[in-house]
Each structure stands twice: as structure tokens, then as C-alpha cells.
mmCIF file of C-alpha atoms in Angstrom:
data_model
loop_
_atom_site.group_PDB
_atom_site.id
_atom_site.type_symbol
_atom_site.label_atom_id
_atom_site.label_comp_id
_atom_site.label_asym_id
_atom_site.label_seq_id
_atom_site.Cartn_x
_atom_site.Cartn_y
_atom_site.Cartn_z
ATOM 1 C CA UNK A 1 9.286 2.119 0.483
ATOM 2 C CA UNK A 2 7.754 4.680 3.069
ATOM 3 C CA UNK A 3 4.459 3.634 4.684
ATOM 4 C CA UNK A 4 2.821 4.457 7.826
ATOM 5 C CA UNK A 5 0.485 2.363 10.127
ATOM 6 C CA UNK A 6 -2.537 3.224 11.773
ATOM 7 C CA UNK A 7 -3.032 0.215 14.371
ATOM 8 C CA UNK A 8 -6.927 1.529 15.611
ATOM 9 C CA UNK A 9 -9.018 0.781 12.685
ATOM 10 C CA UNK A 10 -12.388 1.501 14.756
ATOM 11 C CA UNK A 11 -12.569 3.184 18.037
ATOM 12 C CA UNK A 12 -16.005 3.752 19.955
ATOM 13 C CA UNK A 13 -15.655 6.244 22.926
ATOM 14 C CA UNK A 14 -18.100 8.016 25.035
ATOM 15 C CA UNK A 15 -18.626 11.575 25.256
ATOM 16 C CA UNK A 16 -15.302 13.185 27.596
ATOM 17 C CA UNK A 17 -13.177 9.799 26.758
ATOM 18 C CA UNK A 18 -9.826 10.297 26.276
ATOM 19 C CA UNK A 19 -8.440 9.564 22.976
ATOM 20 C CA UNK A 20 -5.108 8.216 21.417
ATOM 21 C CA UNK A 21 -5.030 7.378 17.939
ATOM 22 C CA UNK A 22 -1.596 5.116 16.995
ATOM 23 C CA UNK A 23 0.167 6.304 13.883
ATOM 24 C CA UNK A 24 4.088 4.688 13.221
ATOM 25 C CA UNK A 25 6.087 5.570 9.843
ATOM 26 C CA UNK A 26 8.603 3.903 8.247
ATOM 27 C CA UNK A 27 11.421 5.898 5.946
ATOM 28 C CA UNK A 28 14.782 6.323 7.697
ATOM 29 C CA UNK A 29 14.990 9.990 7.060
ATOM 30 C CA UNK A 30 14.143 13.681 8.108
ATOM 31 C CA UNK A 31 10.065 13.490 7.672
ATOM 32 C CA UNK A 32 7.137 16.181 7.671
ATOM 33 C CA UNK A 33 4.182 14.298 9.800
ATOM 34 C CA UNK A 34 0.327 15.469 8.969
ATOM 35 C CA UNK A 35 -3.203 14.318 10.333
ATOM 36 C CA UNK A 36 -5.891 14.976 8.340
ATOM 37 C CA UNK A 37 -9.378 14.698 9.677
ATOM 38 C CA UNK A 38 -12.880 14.056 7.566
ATOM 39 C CA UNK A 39 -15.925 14.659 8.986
ATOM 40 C CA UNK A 40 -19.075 13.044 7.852
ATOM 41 C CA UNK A 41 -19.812 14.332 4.356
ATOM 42 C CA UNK A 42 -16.873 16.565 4.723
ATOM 43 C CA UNK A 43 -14.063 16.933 2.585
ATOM 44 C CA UNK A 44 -10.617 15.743 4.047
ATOM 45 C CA UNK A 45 -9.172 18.381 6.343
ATOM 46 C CA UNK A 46 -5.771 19.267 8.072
ATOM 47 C CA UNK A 47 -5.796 18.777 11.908
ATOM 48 C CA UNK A 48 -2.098 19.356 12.543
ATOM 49 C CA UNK A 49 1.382 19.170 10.894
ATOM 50 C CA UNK A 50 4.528 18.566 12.254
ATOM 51 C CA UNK A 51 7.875 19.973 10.405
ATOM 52 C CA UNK A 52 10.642 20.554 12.902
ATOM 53 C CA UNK A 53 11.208 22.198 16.672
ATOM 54 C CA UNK A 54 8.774 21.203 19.731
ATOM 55 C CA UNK A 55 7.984 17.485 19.500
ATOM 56 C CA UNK A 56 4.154 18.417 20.678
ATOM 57 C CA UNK A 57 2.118 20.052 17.854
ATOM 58 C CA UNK A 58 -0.763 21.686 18.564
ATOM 59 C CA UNK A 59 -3.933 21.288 16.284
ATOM 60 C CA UNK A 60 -7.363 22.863 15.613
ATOM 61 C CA UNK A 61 -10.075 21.899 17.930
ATOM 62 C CA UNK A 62 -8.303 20.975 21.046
ATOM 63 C CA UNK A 63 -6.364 18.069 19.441
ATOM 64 C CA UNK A 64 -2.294 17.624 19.870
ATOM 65 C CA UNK A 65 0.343 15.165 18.656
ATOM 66 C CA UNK A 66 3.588 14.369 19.849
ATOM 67 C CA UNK A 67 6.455 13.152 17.407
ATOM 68 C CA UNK A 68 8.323 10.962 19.257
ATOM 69 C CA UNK A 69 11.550 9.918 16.655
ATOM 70 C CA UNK A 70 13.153 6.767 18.164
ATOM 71 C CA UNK A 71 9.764 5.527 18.184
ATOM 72 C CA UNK A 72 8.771 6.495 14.539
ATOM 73 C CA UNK A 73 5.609 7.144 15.922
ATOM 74 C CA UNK A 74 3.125 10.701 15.691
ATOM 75 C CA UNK A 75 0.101 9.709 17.520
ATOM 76 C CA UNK A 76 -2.802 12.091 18.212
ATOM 77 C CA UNK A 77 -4.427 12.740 21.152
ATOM 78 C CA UNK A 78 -7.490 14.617 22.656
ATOM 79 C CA UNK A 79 -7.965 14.643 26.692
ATOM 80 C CA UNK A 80 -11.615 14.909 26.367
ATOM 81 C CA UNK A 81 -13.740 13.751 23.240
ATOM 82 C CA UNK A 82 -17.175 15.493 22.096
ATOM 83 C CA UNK A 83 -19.600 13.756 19.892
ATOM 84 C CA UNK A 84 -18.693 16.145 17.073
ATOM 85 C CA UNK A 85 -15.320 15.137 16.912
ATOM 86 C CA UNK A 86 -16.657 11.423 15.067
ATOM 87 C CA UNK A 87 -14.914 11.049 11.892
ATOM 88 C CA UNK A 88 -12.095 9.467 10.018
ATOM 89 C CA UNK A 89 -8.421 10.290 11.085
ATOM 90 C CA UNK A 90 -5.697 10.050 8.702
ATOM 91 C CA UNK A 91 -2.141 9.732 9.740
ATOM 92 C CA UNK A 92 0.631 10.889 6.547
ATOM 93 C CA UNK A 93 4.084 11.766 6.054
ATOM 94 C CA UNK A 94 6.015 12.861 3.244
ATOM 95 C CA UNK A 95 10.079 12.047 3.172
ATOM 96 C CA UNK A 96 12.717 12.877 0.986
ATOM 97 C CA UNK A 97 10.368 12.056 -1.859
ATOM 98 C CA UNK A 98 8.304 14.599 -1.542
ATOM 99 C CA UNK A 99 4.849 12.869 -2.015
ATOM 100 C CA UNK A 100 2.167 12.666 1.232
ATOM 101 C CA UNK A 101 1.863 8.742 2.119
ATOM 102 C CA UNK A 102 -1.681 8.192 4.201
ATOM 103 C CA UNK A 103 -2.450 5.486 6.452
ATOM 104 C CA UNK A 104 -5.566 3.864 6.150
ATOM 105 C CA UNK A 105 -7.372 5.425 8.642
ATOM 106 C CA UNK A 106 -9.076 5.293 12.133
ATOM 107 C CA UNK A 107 -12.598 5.730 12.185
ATOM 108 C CA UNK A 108 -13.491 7.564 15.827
ATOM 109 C CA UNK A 109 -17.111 7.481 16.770
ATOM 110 C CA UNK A 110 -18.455 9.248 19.806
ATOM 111 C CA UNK A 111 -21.566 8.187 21.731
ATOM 112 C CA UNK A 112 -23.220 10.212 23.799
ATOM 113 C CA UNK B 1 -11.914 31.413 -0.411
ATOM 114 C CA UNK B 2 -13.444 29.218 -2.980
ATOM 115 C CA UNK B 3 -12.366 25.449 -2.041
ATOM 116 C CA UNK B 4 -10.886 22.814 -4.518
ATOM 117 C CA UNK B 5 -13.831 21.929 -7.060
ATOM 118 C CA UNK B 6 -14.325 18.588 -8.289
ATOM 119 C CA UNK B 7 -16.779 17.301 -10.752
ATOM 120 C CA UNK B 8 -19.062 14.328 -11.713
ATOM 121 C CA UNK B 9 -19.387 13.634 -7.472
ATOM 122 C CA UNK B 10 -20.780 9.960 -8.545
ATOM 123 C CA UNK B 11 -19.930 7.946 -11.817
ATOM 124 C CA UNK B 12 -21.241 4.623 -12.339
ATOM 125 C CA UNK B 13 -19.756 3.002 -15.545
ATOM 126 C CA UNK B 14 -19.585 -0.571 -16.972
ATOM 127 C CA UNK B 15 -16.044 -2.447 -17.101
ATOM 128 C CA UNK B 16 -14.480 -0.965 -20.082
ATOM 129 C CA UNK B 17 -15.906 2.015 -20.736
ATOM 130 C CA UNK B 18 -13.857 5.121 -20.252
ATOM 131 C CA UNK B 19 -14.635 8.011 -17.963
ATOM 132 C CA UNK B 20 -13.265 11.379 -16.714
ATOM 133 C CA UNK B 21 -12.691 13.679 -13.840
ATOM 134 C CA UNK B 22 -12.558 17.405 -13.886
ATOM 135 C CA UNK B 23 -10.965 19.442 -10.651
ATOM 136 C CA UNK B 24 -10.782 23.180 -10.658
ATOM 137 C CA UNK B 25 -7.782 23.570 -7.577
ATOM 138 C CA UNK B 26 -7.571 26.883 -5.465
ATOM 139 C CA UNK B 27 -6.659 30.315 -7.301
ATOM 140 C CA UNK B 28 -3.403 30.383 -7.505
ATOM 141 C CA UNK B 29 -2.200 27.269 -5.925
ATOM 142 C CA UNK B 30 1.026 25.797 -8.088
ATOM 143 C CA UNK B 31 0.670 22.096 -7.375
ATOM 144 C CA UNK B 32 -2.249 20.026 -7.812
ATOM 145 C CA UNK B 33 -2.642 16.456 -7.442
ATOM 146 C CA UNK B 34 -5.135 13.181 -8.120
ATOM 147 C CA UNK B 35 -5.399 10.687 -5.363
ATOM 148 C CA UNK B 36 -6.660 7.132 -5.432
ATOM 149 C CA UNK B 37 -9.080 6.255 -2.191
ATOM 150 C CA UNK B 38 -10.376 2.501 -2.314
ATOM 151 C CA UNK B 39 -12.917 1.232 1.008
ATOM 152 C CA UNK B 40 -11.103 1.073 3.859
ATOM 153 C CA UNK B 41 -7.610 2.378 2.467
ATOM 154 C CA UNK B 42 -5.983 5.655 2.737
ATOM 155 C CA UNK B 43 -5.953 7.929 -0.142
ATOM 156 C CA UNK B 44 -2.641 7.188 -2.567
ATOM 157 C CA UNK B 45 -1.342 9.426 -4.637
ATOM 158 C CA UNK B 46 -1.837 9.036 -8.725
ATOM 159 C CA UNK B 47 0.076 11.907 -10.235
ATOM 160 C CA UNK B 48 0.972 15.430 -9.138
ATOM 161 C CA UNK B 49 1.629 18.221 -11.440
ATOM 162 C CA UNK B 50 3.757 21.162 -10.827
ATOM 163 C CA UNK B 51 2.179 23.982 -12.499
ATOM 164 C CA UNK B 52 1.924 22.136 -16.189
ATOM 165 C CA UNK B 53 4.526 19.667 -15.266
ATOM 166 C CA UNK B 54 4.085 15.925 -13.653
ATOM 167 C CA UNK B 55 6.264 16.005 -10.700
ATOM 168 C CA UNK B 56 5.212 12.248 -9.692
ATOM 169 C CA UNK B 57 3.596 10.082 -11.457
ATOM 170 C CA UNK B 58 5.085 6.707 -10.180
ATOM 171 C CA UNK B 59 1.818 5.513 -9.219
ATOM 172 C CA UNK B 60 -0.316 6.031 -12.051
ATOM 173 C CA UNK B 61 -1.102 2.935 -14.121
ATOM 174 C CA UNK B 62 -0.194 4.590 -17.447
ATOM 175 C CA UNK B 63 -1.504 1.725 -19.515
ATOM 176 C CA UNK B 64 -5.335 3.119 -18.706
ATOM 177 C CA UNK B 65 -4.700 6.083 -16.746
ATOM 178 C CA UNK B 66 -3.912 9.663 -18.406
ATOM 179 C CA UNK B 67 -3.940 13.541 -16.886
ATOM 180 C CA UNK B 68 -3.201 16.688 -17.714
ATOM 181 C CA UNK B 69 -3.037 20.434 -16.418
ATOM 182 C CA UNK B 70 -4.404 22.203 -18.734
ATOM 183 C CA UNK B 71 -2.369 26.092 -18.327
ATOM 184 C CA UNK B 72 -1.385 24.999 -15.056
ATOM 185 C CA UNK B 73 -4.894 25.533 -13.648
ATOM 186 C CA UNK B 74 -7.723 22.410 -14.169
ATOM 187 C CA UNK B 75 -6.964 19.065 -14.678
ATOM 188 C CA UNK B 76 -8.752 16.023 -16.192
ATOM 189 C CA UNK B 77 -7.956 12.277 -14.976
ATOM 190 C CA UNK B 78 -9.033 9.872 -17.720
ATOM 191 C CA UNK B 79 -9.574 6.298 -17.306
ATOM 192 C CA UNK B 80 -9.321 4.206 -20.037
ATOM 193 C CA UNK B 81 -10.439 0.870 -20.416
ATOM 194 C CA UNK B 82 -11.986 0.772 -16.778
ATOM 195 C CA UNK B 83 -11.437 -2.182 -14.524
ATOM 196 C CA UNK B 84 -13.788 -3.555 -11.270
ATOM 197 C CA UNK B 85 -10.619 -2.622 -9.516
ATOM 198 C CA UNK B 86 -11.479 1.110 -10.253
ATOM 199 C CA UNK B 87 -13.968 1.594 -7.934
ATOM 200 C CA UNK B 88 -12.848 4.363 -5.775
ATOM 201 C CA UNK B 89 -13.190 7.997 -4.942
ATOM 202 C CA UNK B 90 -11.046 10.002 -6.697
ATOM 203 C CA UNK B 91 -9.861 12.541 -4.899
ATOM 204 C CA UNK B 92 -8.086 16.021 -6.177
ATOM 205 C CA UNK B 93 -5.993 18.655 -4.047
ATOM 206 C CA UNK B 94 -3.917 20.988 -3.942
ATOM 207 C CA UNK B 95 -1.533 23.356 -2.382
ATOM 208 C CA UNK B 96 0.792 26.531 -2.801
ATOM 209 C CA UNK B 97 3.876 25.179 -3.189
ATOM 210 C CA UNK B 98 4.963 21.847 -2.588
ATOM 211 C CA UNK B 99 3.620 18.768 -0.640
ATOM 212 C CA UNK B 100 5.017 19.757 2.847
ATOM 213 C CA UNK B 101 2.504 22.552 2.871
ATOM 214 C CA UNK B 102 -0.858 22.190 3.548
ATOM 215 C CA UNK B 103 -3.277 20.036 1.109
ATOM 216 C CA UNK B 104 -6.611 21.613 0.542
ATOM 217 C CA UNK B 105 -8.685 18.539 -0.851
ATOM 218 C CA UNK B 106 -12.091 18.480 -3.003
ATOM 219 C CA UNK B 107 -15.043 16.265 -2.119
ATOM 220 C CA UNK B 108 -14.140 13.574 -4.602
ATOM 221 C CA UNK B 109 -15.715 11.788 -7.031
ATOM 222 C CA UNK B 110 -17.088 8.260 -6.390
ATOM 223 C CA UNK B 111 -16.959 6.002 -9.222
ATOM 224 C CA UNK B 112 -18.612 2.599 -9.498
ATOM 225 C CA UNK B 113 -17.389 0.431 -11.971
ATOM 226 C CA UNK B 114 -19.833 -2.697 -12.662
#
């Protein structure tokens, strides 16, 4: 069965941190890799997607991810947090199957 | 671009009762689908309909759960009897095509089953 870890269940990081959120899959085959993002009182969002060429994907406010396939692993990474960016991150994946398997989440919050 | 609309936002229902969702997804978006999101989990995936057809519906506990498309536009989850276990947000999305492209998600409805 396809799955995917998310190892950081609660991170707490100043204001200009860094930030590396841990996501590893499991399915043995070619795979599409997603975060998704929810704000507080937001609706679930799309940060960045991965399908196929450059290993480093590129996201929406200043967030990247690098697929790294011997690994299994997508992880997500900012060089410099801001408060606004507290939320939930989702890691997900879909396979072969064709149906988007989520993580259970990192919850990021940002102090000042 | 109007988003994905969902409707109650908050049920609160007594163990065996029924109750029902309603989602509305994005003009002209083909595939729509009903996630499951219990405290602390990741949202899994109930059913996912393909225009009027269920693509996948592997997930769906068919002894108390039911949905439809209706036209290949809204969509109703029923539950029926409800369990404690039920208490969850249910969350709808959906997207052009298929699930590789983007998901455009509601804001969920939280039910509370007492």
C-alpha cells in the first residue's frame, strides 16, 4: 500500500529560521509528489508539485522542494521563515493508482 | 473564480442518526472528490467521481456511506447510521482532469458525532 511519512509533527521556529519539513513515500513506482499548505482558517492549498525533470521544484511564496528518488524522500524547505508562513504542511503523492495519499501533517508555527 | 463550495460548515449529530454533505466543485472541473480528515491525520480519500462515474471508491465504508454526482456537477455524501468514529471534517475537491493536476479544496464540513 502507498503511504508517506511526515517525521516533524510540530515545529516552533523564530522569525528568519530556516526550515526543513521531512516527507518520505513509499510505492515502488514513477510518482507525482504535492505539498499542500493550510493556513489558519484557510482552506487547504497547493504549495508545489513535482511531476518529472529538475529534482528542485519551486513553489509559491519563496518555498522549494527537492525530490531526491533513492531516498524516497520530497522534503520542503524555506531559507528564511516569516510569521505568516504558520500553518499546517501536507506532504502527498499519487502512484500508479491514481488517488492523492496525504501525510498527516506538520504543523509550523512562527514566533516572532 | 468562484472556489469549491461546501455546505453545512459544522454538523453535530447523535450516534445513529444520518446526515449529509452538499459540495458545489469549480465550473467545469471533471473530477470531484470527498475526503475523510480525522484530528491529527491527513485527509484520506472516500470516493472520487469522474464526471457521473466513481473512479475510486475503495475507501468508502459502503455499509453507511453513500454519494453521488448528480449531472456530473454537485455531489451529496450521506452517512448512514453515524458512528463516534465519524467525527471528522469532510472535505470536498476537485480538479480538471485527473488527480495529478492540481486539487482545489472547499473549507470542509466539521461534523461532531455524540
Amino acid at each position: 500500500a502507498q503511504s508517506v511519512s511526515q517525521h516533524n509533527h510540530h515545529v516552533i521556529l523564530s522569525e528568519a529560521a530556516s526550515l526543513e519539513l521531512g516527507c518520505n513515500y513509499s510505492y515502488g513506482g514513477t510518482v507525482n509528489l504535492f505539498w499542500y499548505v493550510q493556513y489558519p482558517g484557510q482552506h487547504l492549498q497547493l504549495l508545489l508539485k513535482y511531476f518529472s525533470g529538475d529534482p528542485l521544484v519551486k513553489g509559491i511564496k519563496g518555498f522549494e522542494a527537492e525530490f531526491i528518488k533513492s531516498k524516497f524522500s520530497f522534503n520542503l524547505r524555506k531559507p528564511s521563515v516569516q510569521w505568516s508562513d504558520t500553518a499546517e504542511y501536507f506532504c502527498a503523492f499519487t502512484g500508479t493508482a491514481s488517488k492523492l495519499t496525504f501525510g498527516t501533517g506538520t504543523r509550523l508555527q512562527v514566533t516572532l | 473564480e468562484a472556489g469549491v463550495a461546501q455546505s453545512p460548515r459544522y454538523k453535530i449529530i447523535e450516534k445513529r442518526q444520518s446526515v449529509a454533505f452538499w459540495c458545489n466543485p469549480i465550473s467545469g472541473h471533471a473530477t470531484l472528490y470527498w475526503y475523510q480528515q480525522i484530528l491529527g491525520q491527513g485527509p484520506k480519500l472516500l470516493i472520487q467521481f469522474q464526471n457521473n462515474g466513481v473512479v475510486d471508491d475503495s475507501q468508502l465504508p459502503k455499509d453507511r456511506f453513500s454519494a453521488e454526482r448528480l449531472k456530473g456537477v454537485d455531489s451529496t455524501l450521506k452517512i448512514q447510521p453515524a458512528k463516534l468514529e465519524d467525527s471528522a471534517v469532510y472535505l470536498c475537491a476537485s480538479s480538471q482532469r485527473g488527480p495529478t493536476d492540481t486539487q482545489y479544496f472547499g473549507p470542509g464540513t466539521r461534523l461532531t458525532v455524540l
